[in-house]
């Protein structure tokens, strides 16, 4: 029988791409999502997957789903991720992201589910730390409540894993996802660079504003480690099969730093188009460079 995998937040961008990869790899996928940042209508390639509308912070709602299956593992994507909003509404972010993880772990414990793959982020690395980031680089001093929820959730998983010798936890620290078989469909004005470029290309927005060109980088714009979301999706498969229980931490990036202007040019070449842009002021909270060792 195929192994049953629960994807919390599985209707979202990275979750949908991962669901597709898991189906191709022969897993049985179950999705729980409250659709606060996704459509109830999933990509057509995901048709047939059981999808439950439930809030992972609500024990009773999630318990109903746990009661129906014998999960081999949980991949916990469900979280709010708008950095700017998290600064204005920290309580909502802590309640949703930390509360949602706690409820999920409590149900995993109650049902003897001993494997979690957690969606962490490059944002956990201390921005003052040396580049490139490796898994042993200093963590903490996140520059937003969103980032801080990732630091706290990692610590909760670390503590729970230490208390439970049969438990396996994989913390996947994603860098900047782009592309993917299932496209990101952000609600409202995109905060992130790639979906903004896509919307300019599609004519939904007039032009891109580049947030500052006076950083100490090769062309003055910020450097990030952009990774194809299909590769991120595939990175969830090996953690479902690793044998020795314990805590595993992995950076999910390419090891290549790309500036904002370079990404625009790359997009123009790949799509044979022109992306109009202007240079604007720096965005609060941005660090000049963020990339992993690959
Ligand atoms: P997304 O917003 O597209 O997907 C998250 C999904 O979780 C959404 O479908 C949303 O409706 C759902 N959700 C949120 N709170 C929920 C709750 N309480 N109950 C049930 N469902 C809930 O985001 P994404 O880009 O696919 O990100 C997935 C995960 O990866 C998140 O944990 C995010 O923090 C993390 N991450 C994302 C990035 C990135 O750049 N996209 C980078 C690093 C880490
Ligand atoms: C941001 C978050 C990070 C989160 C990630 C995924 C911040 C400081 N960091 O990463 O915590 O994990 O999103 O949600 O918000 N840019 C423009 N114009 C735009 C949009 C972006 O120039 O319209 C620039 C940004 O200033 C940045 C680069 O593009 O220099 C990448 O931005 P973005 O895609 O938002 O990713 P991060 O800031 O790396």
PDB file of C-alpha atoms in Angstrom, residues 1-7 18-30 49-50 72-73 75 115 233-234 236-242:
ATOM      1  CA  UNK A   1       0.000   0.000   0.000  1.00  0.00           C
ATOM      2  CA  UNK A   2       1.253   3.499  -0.822  1.00  0.00           C
ATOM      3  CA  UNK A   3       2.484   5.549   2.135  1.00  0.00           C
ATOM      4  CA  UNK A   4       0.023   8.260   3.193  1.00  0.00           C
ATOM      5  CA  UNK A   5       1.559  11.707   3.563  1.00  0.00           C
ATOM      6  CA  UNK A   6      -0.272  14.692   5.066  1.00  0.00           C
ATOM      7  CA  UNK A   7       0.566  18.064   3.516  1.00  0.00           C
ATOM      8  CA  UNK A  18       5.413  19.026  -3.755  1.00  0.00           C
ATOM      9  CA  UNK A  19       2.078  17.213  -4.024  1.00  0.00           C
ATOM     10  CA  UNK A  20       2.739  16.762  -7.734  1.00  0.00           C
ATOM     11  CA  UNK A  21       6.201  15.303  -7.117  1.00  0.00           C
ATOM     12  CA  UNK A  22       4.916  12.972  -4.376  1.00  0.00           C
ATOM     13  CA  UNK A  23       2.150  11.659  -6.642  1.00  0.00           C
ATOM     14  CA  UNK A  24       4.734  10.969  -9.347  1.00  0.00           C
ATOM     15  CA  UNK A  25       6.877   9.147  -6.777  1.00  0.00           C
ATOM     16  CA  UNK A  26       3.955   6.884  -5.818  1.00  0.00           C
ATOM     17  CA  UNK A  27       2.892   8.364  -2.464  1.00  0.00           C
ATOM     18  CA  UNK A  28      -0.717   8.875  -1.386  1.00  0.00           C
ATOM     19  CA  UNK A  29      -1.182  12.571  -0.653  1.00  0.00           C
ATOM     20  CA  UNK A  30      -3.732  14.174   1.677  1.00  0.00           C
ATOM     21  CA  UNK A  49      -6.302  14.133  -3.965  1.00  0.00           C
ATOM     22  CA  UNK A  50      -8.388  14.320  -0.775  1.00  0.00           C
ATOM     23  CA  UNK A  72       3.588   7.865   7.485  1.00  0.00           C
ATOM     24  CA  UNK A  73       4.695  11.506   7.704  1.00  0.00           C
ATOM     25  CA  UNK A  75       5.005  17.829   5.641  1.00  0.00           C
ATOM     26  CA  UNK A 115       8.130  11.867  10.957  1.00  0.00           C
ATOM     27  CA  UNK A 233       9.431  20.040  -4.233  1.00  0.00           C
ATOM     28  CA  UNK A 234      11.741  17.116  -4.999  1.00  0.00           C
ATOM     29  CA  UNK A 236      10.898  16.550   0.255  1.00  0.00           C
ATOM     30  CA  UNK A 237      11.076  12.990  -1.033  1.00  0.00           C
ATOM     31  CA  UNK A 238      14.342  11.719   0.502  1.00  0.00           C
ATOM     32  CA  UNK A 239      13.335  12.925   4.013  1.00  0.00           C
ATOM     33  CA  UNK A 240      10.289  10.667   3.802  1.00  0.00           C
ATOM     34  CA  UNK A 241      12.550   7.640   3.615  1.00  0.00           C
ATOM     35  CA  UNK A 242      15.620   8.429   5.752  1.00  0.00           C
TER      36      UNK A 242
END
